[in-house]
Amino acid sequence: MPFTAVRFTDRFWAPRQRVNRERTIPHIDRQNTVTGRIDAFRRDWNPSPEVTRRDGRWNGTVVMFWDSDVAKWIEAAAYSLATTPDPALDARLDAIIALIAERQAPDGYMNTWFLTVDPEMRWANLRDWHELYDAGHLIEAAVAHYEATGKRSLLDVMCRYADYIGATFGRGPGQKRGYCGHPEIELALVRLARATGEQRYHDLARYFVDERGQQPHYFDQEAIARGQPPAQFWARSYEYNQAHLPVREQTEAVGHSVRAVYLYSAMADFAASEGDQQLRDACATIWRHLTTKRMYVMGGIGTSAKNEGFTSDYDLPNESAYAETCAAIGLVFWAQRMLRLGLDRRYTDILELALYNAVLSGVSHDGESFFYDNPLASAGTHHRSEWFACPCCPPNLARIIASLGDYVYAQNEHEAVVHLYAQGSGQFRFGEQDVTLHQQTDYPWDGRVTVRVETGAPASFALRLRVPAWSGAPELLLNGSPVNAPAEGGYLQIDREWIDGDEVVLALPMPVERLYARPDVTPDLGLVALRRGPLIYCVEQADQSVPVERIVLPASAELASEFRADVLDGLVVVTGTALAPTGAGWADDELYRTAPPELRPCPITAIPYYAWDNRAPGKMRVWLPTTGS
């Protein structure tokens, strides 16, 4: 279902979309402007010396990626226009797109860095220089703008570029057998093929997926052509960019986490559209490996800042966790595509977990500062920033929040599927009959969901409702009476002829739960985390009477939840009584002793992880020490 068929009227996502529209999107546009990203598309752009080559080496490599920052902003702005008309934003898009069209080379090539700074190095380093990655984001922006406005101004520009890329890369005579070190263009070309109906873009995307990791290795060959020994690659292994093996032979989530999930998204696209069983099996195997061995409790992925990605199984430290916001967004993309391979709540549960926690934490409550990395513990020094040297996350956040309706519903000829719960509506069509599903709920604060059917004439279809794995046994009512509905893949199904006013109530239990990590995750041994519904909780110093690092949560401590309207415009907190060691009885010169410190009761308040670092700066922890009694 297109996201334009979905409306939010709740007090959770609707305000966030409004903040995204009114504050985040304008903020990113201002940053793109003052940092020179918009001017880079002008023909007379004259980059300053610090972004040009120096001593034969590239300086300011981040500038090579500028096109993608503007492209993701265009995509976000287009999604916003599609649901909320804004003449000023529409005109702003037209002006920027006109600059891009004017800057495009006569042969169709479009990359501001290589058109201006070093044109002779075009396509010289696909491994590191992101030309095709930039192209992918520009293509996604073009598709979004076309679908939102009906205008072909950017779409035509990017079709020319895609045709140029298709003539340059492939297995034909004189073509380069290359692919991008940062996957993105693959999934973008799939979108372009769907938007235009042109098979050649689908075939080009398939080439890039199939060619990856083949021998002789293209990255080795291009390095030799540049006069650089392949062994000098700083990452030491092509696992970094998921090019260590052909994609059908890959079994583990490795390397740079954003690159990984973008590639896996494209693999799932082809597994679904072409029935490619090998790709389907590879996706399922990698998914299981990632979600059972290399994913944080709040849905973040990627452990290390050094490679912005994965390390080894169960290596999930808390304070040094990288968990890049873009990686969580990419995990949402991949999860949605896995759902197209088969309706299974395992994928939706992870989609929801990442969205409500690891994605949403990336943007501040006011919409104008951002996390690049998302640790699970902080000494009080980790804060959001207004912008970054490599600002990939802010526009990525803007585009996923603006297009949030993409993830709530789905349908085929005979089924209406509710993946996520949020008050609002979704418009469906079965044959010649329009059907609207209205959700009434206070999710994620409350697990009761009422779905009311609006239809002008009776309509036959199966309504499928997800039961999250965390919810236990739900209650299901149809027009006020209990109903036993068959469940498949974690979705309840009610198949009948629906009439106007029919009403289904799904009551999902939403207790406060303790979570424990597998013993192999050594940083979390002896620790406990709190979950309520789809939300992971943390303790932040602003709410505690003792230092957060001293809090011990007994296994027997009773926990309660309550809605507090005065905290960040309203949220549910978890409260209870914990223990904290005191310094009572310790002499001033006593550093160690044989008797343990005294533990005294202390009240604690936990808030949703996504909400931390929006109030007074202070320490934070997701995982807390616990006791056996």
XYZ file of C-alpha atoms in Angstrom:
629
model
C 0.000 0.000 0.000
C 1.291 3.487 -0.769
C 1.998 5.541 2.332
C -0.323 8.219 0.969
C -3.222 5.842 1.693
C -2.419 5.968 5.408
C -3.270 8.722 7.889
C -2.067 9.058 11.491
C -4.318 10.738 14.047
C -2.614 9.406 17.177
C -0.614 11.165 19.846
C 2.573 9.247 19.079
C 3.391 9.262 15.354
C 1.218 12.139 14.135
C 3.089 14.702 16.287
C 6.418 13.260 15.159
C 5.437 13.584 11.521
C 4.405 17.175 12.192
C 7.761 17.958 13.847
C 9.507 16.236 10.956
C 7.591 18.370 8.470
C 7.813 21.678 10.311
C 11.272 21.475 11.875
C 13.461 18.567 10.733
C 13.062 18.958 6.975
C 13.629 22.771 7.062
C 16.585 22.282 9.440
C 18.281 19.849 7.062
C 17.675 22.168 4.120
C 19.359 25.005 6.024
C 22.329 22.788 6.870
C 22.646 21.620 3.271
C 22.684 25.256 2.216
C 25.130 26.719 4.734
C 27.583 23.832 4.307
C 27.690 24.331 0.535
C 25.921 21.174 -0.512
C 23.344 23.012 -2.601
C 25.933 25.305 -4.191
C 27.916 22.227 -5.249
C 25.277 21.628 -7.931
C 25.917 25.038 -9.508
C 28.025 25.109 -12.645
C 30.223 27.854 -11.190
C 30.887 25.999 -7.919
C 34.474 26.644 -6.854
C 35.364 24.367 -3.949
C 37.783 25.722 -1.403
C 41.318 24.291 -1.264
C 40.610 22.130 1.775
C 38.262 19.926 -0.258
C 40.636 19.420 -3.192
C 43.581 17.104 -3.625
C 46.660 17.835 -1.564
C 50.081 16.210 -2.047
C 48.583 13.721 -4.468
C 46.095 12.421 -1.893
C 42.408 13.057 -1.533
C 41.400 15.418 1.224
C 37.864 15.982 2.385
C 36.525 12.663 1.076
C 33.208 13.320 2.812
C 32.553 15.928 0.106
C 32.355 13.072 -2.386
C 29.157 11.971 -0.651
C 27.413 15.351 -0.605
C 25.036 14.448 -3.424
C 23.454 11.729 -1.293
C 22.747 14.156 1.561
C 20.789 16.446 -0.748
C 19.089 13.484 -2.425
C 17.751 12.054 0.824
C 16.445 15.491 1.774
C 14.642 15.720 -1.582
C 13.113 12.304 -0.920
C 11.937 13.321 2.551
C 10.525 16.612 1.273
C 8.692 14.818 -1.528
C 7.089 12.388 0.923
C 6.010 15.332 3.050
C 4.456 17.032 0.025
C 2.573 13.868 -0.852
C 0.629 13.959 2.412
C 0.693 17.682 3.245
C 0.720 20.155 0.332
C 3.158 23.044 0.826
C 3.644 25.491 -2.089
C 6.852 26.919 -0.633
C 8.422 23.484 -0.217
C 7.249 22.516 -3.692
C 8.949 25.606 -5.149
C 12.120 24.902 -3.175
C 12.266 21.396 -4.619
C 11.744 22.730 -8.134
C 14.645 25.147 -7.702
C 17.083 22.511 -6.428
C 16.034 20.025 -9.093
C 16.640 22.692 -11.742
C 20.227 23.033 -10.453
C 20.731 19.268 -10.669
C 19.353 19.146 -14.215
C 21.595 22.011 -15.305
C 24.662 20.400 -13.731
C 24.196 17.029 -15.443
C 26.909 16.241 -17.969
C 25.941 15.904 -21.653
C 26.569 12.140 -21.491
C 24.183 11.791 -18.518
C 26.784 11.543 -15.737
C 25.866 13.307 -12.495
C 28.242 13.633 -9.555
C 29.267 17.065 -8.329
C 32.672 15.969 -7.022
C 33.920 14.309 -10.172
C 32.341 16.869 -12.480
C 34.164 19.685 -10.684
C 37.168 18.541 -8.671
C 38.706 15.583 -10.483
C 36.811 14.564 -13.617
C 39.611 12.329 -14.912
C 39.072 9.984 -11.933
C 35.480 9.136 -12.793
C 34.763 5.471 -11.917
C 38.402 4.998 -10.817
C 37.595 3.736 -7.311
C 34.195 2.100 -6.963
C 35.377 0.441 -3.768
C 35.700 3.676 -1.791
C 34.342 6.703 -3.627
C 30.586 6.138 -3.560
C 29.691 7.340 -7.067
C 27.059 4.655 -7.543
C 25.854 5.095 -3.951
C 25.237 8.798 -4.652
C 23.493 7.848 -7.887
C 21.253 5.440 -5.992
C 20.045 8.081 -3.572
C 19.434 10.537 -6.411
C 17.392 7.843 -8.163
C 15.343 7.199 -5.024
C 14.762 10.944 -4.701
C 13.612 11.117 -8.312
C 11.131 8.287 -7.852
C 9.773 9.829 -4.652
C 9.393 13.257 -6.268
C 7.653 11.817 -9.314
C 5.252 9.728 -7.266
C 4.507 12.617 -4.906
C 4.025 15.381 -7.469
C 3.601 13.736 -10.868
C 6.491 15.858 -12.149
C 9.166 14.205 -14.270
C 11.753 16.955 -13.838
C 14.108 14.903 -11.656
C 12.936 11.522 -12.920
C 14.004 12.322 -16.484
C 17.412 13.490 -15.258
C 17.967 10.294 -13.329
C 16.692 8.057 -16.112
C 19.382 9.591 -18.314
C 21.941 8.906 -15.597
C 20.712 5.347 -15.106
C 20.935 4.747 -18.855
C 24.506 6.053 -18.832
C 25.342 3.750 -15.914
C 23.722 0.846 -17.750
C 25.900 1.511 -20.798
C 29.018 1.740 -18.610
C 28.595 -1.333 -16.406
C 27.789 -4.891 -17.334
C 29.194 -7.982 -18.966
C 29.116 -6.703 -22.531
C 32.101 -5.721 -24.699
C 33.872 -2.633 -23.374
C 31.806 -2.473 -20.189
C 33.194 -2.355 -16.670
C 32.496 -5.450 -14.556
C 32.268 -3.288 -11.442
C 29.775 -2.527 -8.658
C 29.684 -0.068 -5.779
C 31.583 -0.530 -2.524
C 28.527 0.896 -0.754
C 25.349 -0.929 -1.810
C 22.385 1.358 -2.485
C 22.000 1.652 -6.237
C 20.657 -1.896 -6.410
C 17.486 -1.219 -4.424
C 17.176 2.228 -6.047
C 17.133 0.753 -9.552
C 14.428 -1.690 -8.476
C 12.319 1.299 -7.433
C 13.079 3.058 -10.705
C 12.009 -0.007 -12.677
C 8.708 -0.140 -10.802
C 8.063 3.585 -11.264
C 8.839 3.644 -14.990
C 7.933 0.116 -16.034
C 11.328 -0.164 -17.739
C 12.815 -3.659 -17.524
C 16.334 -2.424 -18.266
C 16.610 -0.817 -14.844
C 15.535 -4.046 -13.183
C 18.140 -5.934 -15.223
C 20.860 -3.455 -14.284
C 20.031 -3.831 -10.591
C 20.161 -7.593 -10.998
C 23.587 -7.302 -12.626
C 24.962 -5.326 -9.682
C 23.615 -7.896 -7.213
C 24.868 -10.891 -9.181
C 28.322 -9.476 -9.961
C 29.208 -8.674 -6.369
C 32.064 -10.801 -5.014
C 32.763 -12.618 -8.280
C 36.309 -13.503 -9.341
C 38.577 -12.065 -10.622
C 37.708 -9.493 -7.983
C 36.906 -6.115 -9.490
C 38.180 -4.161 -6.494
C 41.568 -5.860 -6.894
C 41.680 -4.996 -10.565
C 40.764 -1.344 -10.140
C 43.274 -0.929 -7.304
C 46.042 -2.269 -9.541
C 44.913 0.100 -12.297
C 45.312 2.997 -9.845
C 48.792 1.801 -8.953
C 47.768 0.639 -5.467
C 48.391 -2.913 -4.229
C 45.025 -4.489 -3.310
C 46.515 -5.689 -0.018
C 46.755 -2.069 1.125
C 42.968 -1.825 1.458
C 42.558 -0.316 4.905
C 39.685 -2.616 5.904
C 41.850 -5.661 5.080
C 38.876 -7.688 3.913
C 36.101 -7.282 1.395
C 33.747 -8.446 4.114
C 33.688 -4.722 4.933
C 31.579 -4.057 1.835
C 29.945 -7.492 1.565
C 32.022 -8.321 -1.527
C 34.001 -11.200 -0.030
C 31.755 -13.793 -1.679
C 29.003 -13.854 -4.298
C 25.799 -12.899 -2.509
C 24.203 -16.352 -2.764
C 27.140 -17.833 -0.862
C 27.004 -15.374 2.022
C 25.700 -16.713 5.326
C 26.601 -14.086 7.952
C 25.989 -10.383 8.526
C 29.463 -8.892 8.176
C 31.242 -5.628 7.548
C 29.793 -2.135 7.457
C 26.273 -2.467 8.827
C 24.524 0.124 6.631
C 26.043 -1.308 3.467
C 24.993 -4.764 4.616
C 21.296 -4.085 5.154
C 21.024 -2.038 1.951
C 22.453 -4.993 0.031
C 20.235 -7.505 1.828
C 17.219 -5.316 0.980
C 18.031 -5.549 -2.708
C 18.579 -9.301 -2.422
C 15.147 -9.653 -0.837
C 13.643 -7.518 -3.611
C 14.845 -10.010 -6.211
C 13.979 -13.022 -4.090
C 10.394 -11.741 -4.029
C 10.028 -10.422 -7.581
C 11.732 -13.315 -9.352
C 11.149 -16.191 -6.969
C 14.908 -16.658 -6.651
C 15.161 -19.432 -4.086
C 18.924 -19.077 -3.633
C 18.581 -15.408 -2.790
C 15.646 -16.200 -0.529
C 17.684 -18.810 1.332
C 20.656 -16.460 1.648
C 18.432 -13.710 3.041
C 16.819 -16.057 5.559
C 20.193 -17.403 6.699
C 21.753 -13.961 7.114
C 18.614 -12.659 8.844
C 18.742 -15.441 11.404
C 22.446 -14.895 12.004
C 22.056 -11.149 12.469
C 19.017 -11.222 14.743
C 20.219 -14.077 16.955
C 23.911 -13.202 17.282
C 24.660 -9.593 16.335
C 21.690 -7.378 17.234
C 21.276 -5.174 20.290
C 18.248 -5.529 22.524
C 16.759 -2.280 21.182
C 17.161 -3.285 17.527
C 20.448 -1.503 16.872
C 23.053 -3.209 14.712
C 26.766 -2.674 14.244
C 29.157 -2.901 17.178
C 32.323 -1.079 16.206
C 33.084 2.513 15.222
C 36.240 1.342 13.440
C 34.334 -0.323 10.614
C 30.927 1.176 11.438
C 29.689 -2.348 11.582
C 29.817 -5.905 12.775
C 32.612 -7.627 14.655
C 32.054 -11.144 16.020
C 29.108 -13.120 17.337
C 27.732 -11.887 20.679
C 30.137 -8.937 20.768
C 27.596 -6.376 21.984
C 29.198 -3.860 24.354
C 26.960 -1.149 25.735
C 28.768 2.148 26.288
C 30.876 1.749 23.133
C 27.996 0.435 21.024
C 27.976 2.006 17.569
C 24.477 1.031 16.423
C 24.356 3.672 13.701
C 20.956 5.242 13.134
C 21.203 4.617 9.386
C 21.800 0.923 10.061
C 18.594 0.646 12.089
C 16.728 2.419 9.291
C 18.210 -0.032 6.790
C 17.112 -2.914 9.022
C 13.542 -1.573 8.799
C 13.857 -1.485 4.995
C 15.101 -5.067 4.924
C 12.469 -6.338 7.348
C 9.698 -4.897 5.211
C 11.094 -6.642 2.154
C 11.401 -9.928 4.016
C 7.672 -9.675 4.752
C 7.059 -9.758 1.003
C 8.643 -13.214 0.976
C 6.067 -14.486 3.433
C 3.921 -13.066 6.199
C 5.847 -13.805 9.389
C 5.803 -11.728 12.544
C 9.489 -12.472 13.116
C 10.215 -9.811 10.523
C 7.539 -7.380 11.687
C 8.578 -7.690 15.315
C 12.140 -6.695 14.409
C 10.847 -3.918 12.156
C 8.800 -2.552 15.044
C 11.603 -2.991 17.576
C 14.094 -1.084 15.439
C 11.600 1.610 14.472
C 10.401 2.461 17.981
C 13.823 2.275 19.587
C 17.007 2.348 17.507
C 15.530 4.571 14.775
C 13.447 6.969 16.848
C 16.270 7.562 19.337
C 18.233 9.076 16.451
C 16.244 12.332 16.444
C 15.605 14.703 19.331
C 12.157 15.595 20.610
C 12.367 18.992 18.896
C 13.479 17.429 15.601
C 16.653 19.448 15.180
C 19.470 17.341 16.638
C 20.507 13.777 15.950
C 22.411 10.732 17.111
C 24.786 9.133 14.635
C 25.585 6.265 17.001
C 23.257 4.960 19.702
C 24.985 3.501 22.782
C 23.115 1.572 25.455
C 24.983 3.281 28.269
C 26.422 6.750 28.661
C 28.613 8.446 31.240
C 26.733 11.639 30.475
C 28.914 12.849 27.625
C 27.033 11.446 24.623
C 24.606 13.940 23.091
C 22.817 14.600 19.841
C 24.305 17.060 17.344
C 22.707 19.509 14.944
C 24.832 18.172 12.078
C 27.772 15.897 11.279
C 30.790 15.912 8.987
C 29.107 12.927 7.336
C 25.425 13.759 7.896
C 23.875 10.625 6.420
C 21.574 10.016 9.396
C 19.505 13.249 9.616
C 17.990 13.071 6.111
C 17.602 9.309 6.445
C 15.531 9.888 9.579
C 13.507 12.566 7.805
C 12.633 10.308 4.901
C 11.569 7.301 6.980
C 9.386 9.379 9.320
C 7.782 11.179 6.376
C 6.988 7.851 4.685
C 5.976 5.994 7.846
C 2.661 4.918 6.382
C 4.595 2.494 4.176
C 5.032 0.130 7.103
C 1.602 0.000 8.750
C -0.518 -1.970 6.280
C -0.223 -4.265 3.298
C -2.676 -5.997 1.018
C -3.104 -8.426 -1.838
C -6.238 -9.342 -3.765
C -7.838 -11.141 -0.831
C -6.170 -9.920 2.371
C -5.832 -6.715 4.364
C -2.836 -6.933 6.681
C -2.212 -4.781 9.735
C 1.496 -4.872 10.530
C 1.723 -1.988 12.992
C -0.767 -0.400 15.336
C -1.369 3.340 15.359
C -4.526 5.403 15.525
C -5.559 6.543 12.089
C -6.789 4.961 8.881
C -5.719 2.993 5.846
C -7.494 2.924 2.493
C -7.786 -0.412 0.676
C -9.372 -1.543 -2.561
C -10.711 -5.048 -3.212
C -11.866 -5.435 -6.787
C -14.129 -2.460 -7.380
C -14.836 -1.902 -3.694
C -13.110 0.750 -1.573
C -12.588 -0.176 2.057
C -11.175 1.958 4.858
C -9.858 0.492 8.080
C -9.942 2.873 11.036
C -7.711 2.112 14.002
C -8.563 3.493 17.417
C -5.774 2.916 19.913
C -3.300 4.550 22.259
C -0.503 2.263 21.098
C 2.347 1.981 22.079
C 1.167 3.079 25.530
C -1.808 0.715 25.537
C -2.308 -2.626 23.800
C -6.022 -2.316 23.035
C -6.696 -1.789 19.325
C -10.122 -1.312 17.747
C -10.344 -1.738 13.967
C -13.543 -0.434 12.404
C -14.476 -1.267 8.813
C -15.876 1.430 6.563
C -17.247 0.189 3.259
C -20.020 1.375 0.958
C -21.063 -2.176 0.100
C -20.290 -5.587 1.558
C -16.716 -6.663 0.794
C -15.147 -10.087 1.191
C -11.544 -10.238 2.354
C -9.403 -11.665 5.135
C -8.303 -9.278 7.851
C -4.930 -10.293 9.266
C -3.728 -8.796 12.530
C -0.224 -9.241 13.927
C 0.164 -10.575 17.442
C 3.646 -9.453 18.575
C 5.728 -12.145 20.214
C 6.006 -10.023 23.371
C 2.232 -9.818 23.900
C 1.341 -13.299 25.089
C -2.272 -14.442 24.604
C -4.450 -11.655 23.180
C -8.200 -11.187 23.400
C -10.073 -10.917 20.105
C -13.639 -9.645 19.697
C -15.750 -9.325 16.569
C -18.686 -6.952 16.952
C -18.492 -7.390 20.706
C -18.328 -11.188 20.803
C -15.244 -13.344 21.376
C -13.984 -15.045 18.245
C -11.471 -17.802 17.668
C -9.351 -16.823 14.691
C -6.738 -19.085 13.138
C -3.169 -17.838 13.408
C -0.436 -18.248 10.837
C 3.016 -16.702 11.045
C 1.957 -14.775 14.131
C -1.028 -13.128 12.380
C -4.647 -13.764 13.344
C -7.010 -14.087 10.391
C -10.717 -13.279 10.155
C -12.030 -14.158 6.707
C -15.602 -13.042 6.036
C -17.873 -10.691 4.186
C -17.496 -7.348 5.911
C -20.185 -4.704 6.142
C -19.971 -1.070 7.082
C -19.476 -0.611 10.811
C -18.037 -4.042 11.565
C -15.622 -3.768 14.447
C -12.736 -5.921 15.638
C -11.070 -5.415 19.009
C -7.624 -6.846 19.621
C -6.414 -6.544 23.218
C -2.677 -7.188 23.484
C -1.329 -7.731 27.008
C 1.433 -5.196 27.654
C 3.144 -6.070 30.942
C 6.513 -4.756 32.059
C 8.992 -7.543 31.335
C 12.557 -8.273 32.335
C 14.923 -9.320 29.551
C 18.145 -11.262 30.014
C 20.923 -11.691 27.485
C 22.331 -15.018 26.400
C 25.386 -15.822 28.571
C 27.638 -15.499 25.508
C 26.906 -11.751 25.566
C 29.411 -11.197 28.346
C 28.857 -7.420 28.778
C 25.319 -8.209 29.967
C 26.055 -11.053 32.381
C 24.216 -10.458 35.641
C 22.238 -7.593 34.105
C 18.596 -7.077 33.225
C 16.789 -4.823 30.742
C 13.168 -3.684 30.814
C 10.605 -3.920 28.028
C 6.985 -2.865 27.816
C 5.210 -3.552 24.562
C 7.459 -2.598 21.652
C 9.543 -0.242 23.793
C 12.867 -0.868 25.482
C 13.408 1.218 28.621
C 16.425 2.871 30.193
C 17.217 4.727 33.401
C 18.405 8.286 32.986
C 20.041 10.319 35.740
C 17.392 13.054 35.526
C 14.856 10.701 37.144
C 16.984 9.054 39.844
C 17.887 9.910 43.428
C 21.107 7.856 43.259
C 23.762 7.580 40.529
C 22.477 5.306 37.778
C 25.610 3.164 37.920
C 24.701 2.177 41.489
C 21.178 0.963 40.770
C 20.600 -2.741 41.391
C 17.195 -4.083 40.344
C 16.209 -7.146 42.416
C 14.514 -9.974 40.576
C 11.694 -9.758 43.102
C 11.099 -6.016 42.765
C 7.596 -5.127 41.639
C 7.409 -2.890 38.597
C 4.520 -0.705 37.519
C 3.786 1.576 34.587
C 2.013 4.905 34.432
C 1.399 7.621 31.875
C 3.012 10.969 32.681
C 1.757 13.838 30.588
C 4.434 16.206 31.873
C 7.392 14.264 30.446
C 8.240 15.111 26.814
C 4.596 15.738 25.885
C 3.518 12.482 27.481
C 4.885 8.971 27.769
C 4.582 5.838 29.896
C 7.288 5.390 32.509
C 8.161 2.265 34.454
C 8.571 2.661 38.200
C 9.682 0.456 41.057
C 11.935 0.147 44.061
C 15.535 -0.874 43.464
C 18.590 -1.092 45.703
C 21.721 1.041 45.787
C 24.976 0.524 47.728
C 25.875 3.268 50.155
C 29.147 4.444 51.640
C 27.859 4.005 55.185
C 30.421 2.480 57.533
C 33.421 3.015 55.230
C 36.343 4.883 56.715
C 37.732 7.813 54.760
C 40.990 5.955 54.099
C 39.350 2.577 53.400
C 39.441 1.596 49.734
C 38.708 -2.131 50.167
C 37.228 -4.254 52.942
C 35.932 -7.776 53.509
C 32.314 -6.760 54.186
C 30.082 -5.824 51.254
C 28.528 -2.349 51.104
C 25.110 -1.844 52.562
C 22.241 -1.865 50.061
C 19.370 0.530 50.657
C 16.055 0.798 48.814
C 15.712 3.582 46.269
C 12.897 4.493 43.881
C 13.648 4.244 40.188
C 11.917 5.565 37.094
C 12.688 4.232 33.627
C 11.762 5.983 30.384
C 11.585 4.661 26.806
C 15.051 4.382 25.296
C 14.121 6.585 22.339
C 13.438 9.498 24.732
C 16.794 9.708 26.498
C 19.047 12.781 26.248
C 16.137 15.159 25.675
C 16.217 16.735 29.141
C 19.023 17.548 31.581
C 22.300 15.954 30.463
C 23.255 12.952 32.527
C 24.184 9.310 32.677
C 22.049 6.579 31.143
C 21.863 2.781 31.216
C 19.680 0.200 29.500
C 21.117 -2.834 31.299
C 21.013 -2.858 35.117
C 22.637 -5.186 37.660
C 20.150 -7.567 39.197
C 19.990 -9.982 42.110
C 18.573 -13.445 42.533
C 16.145 -12.485 45.251
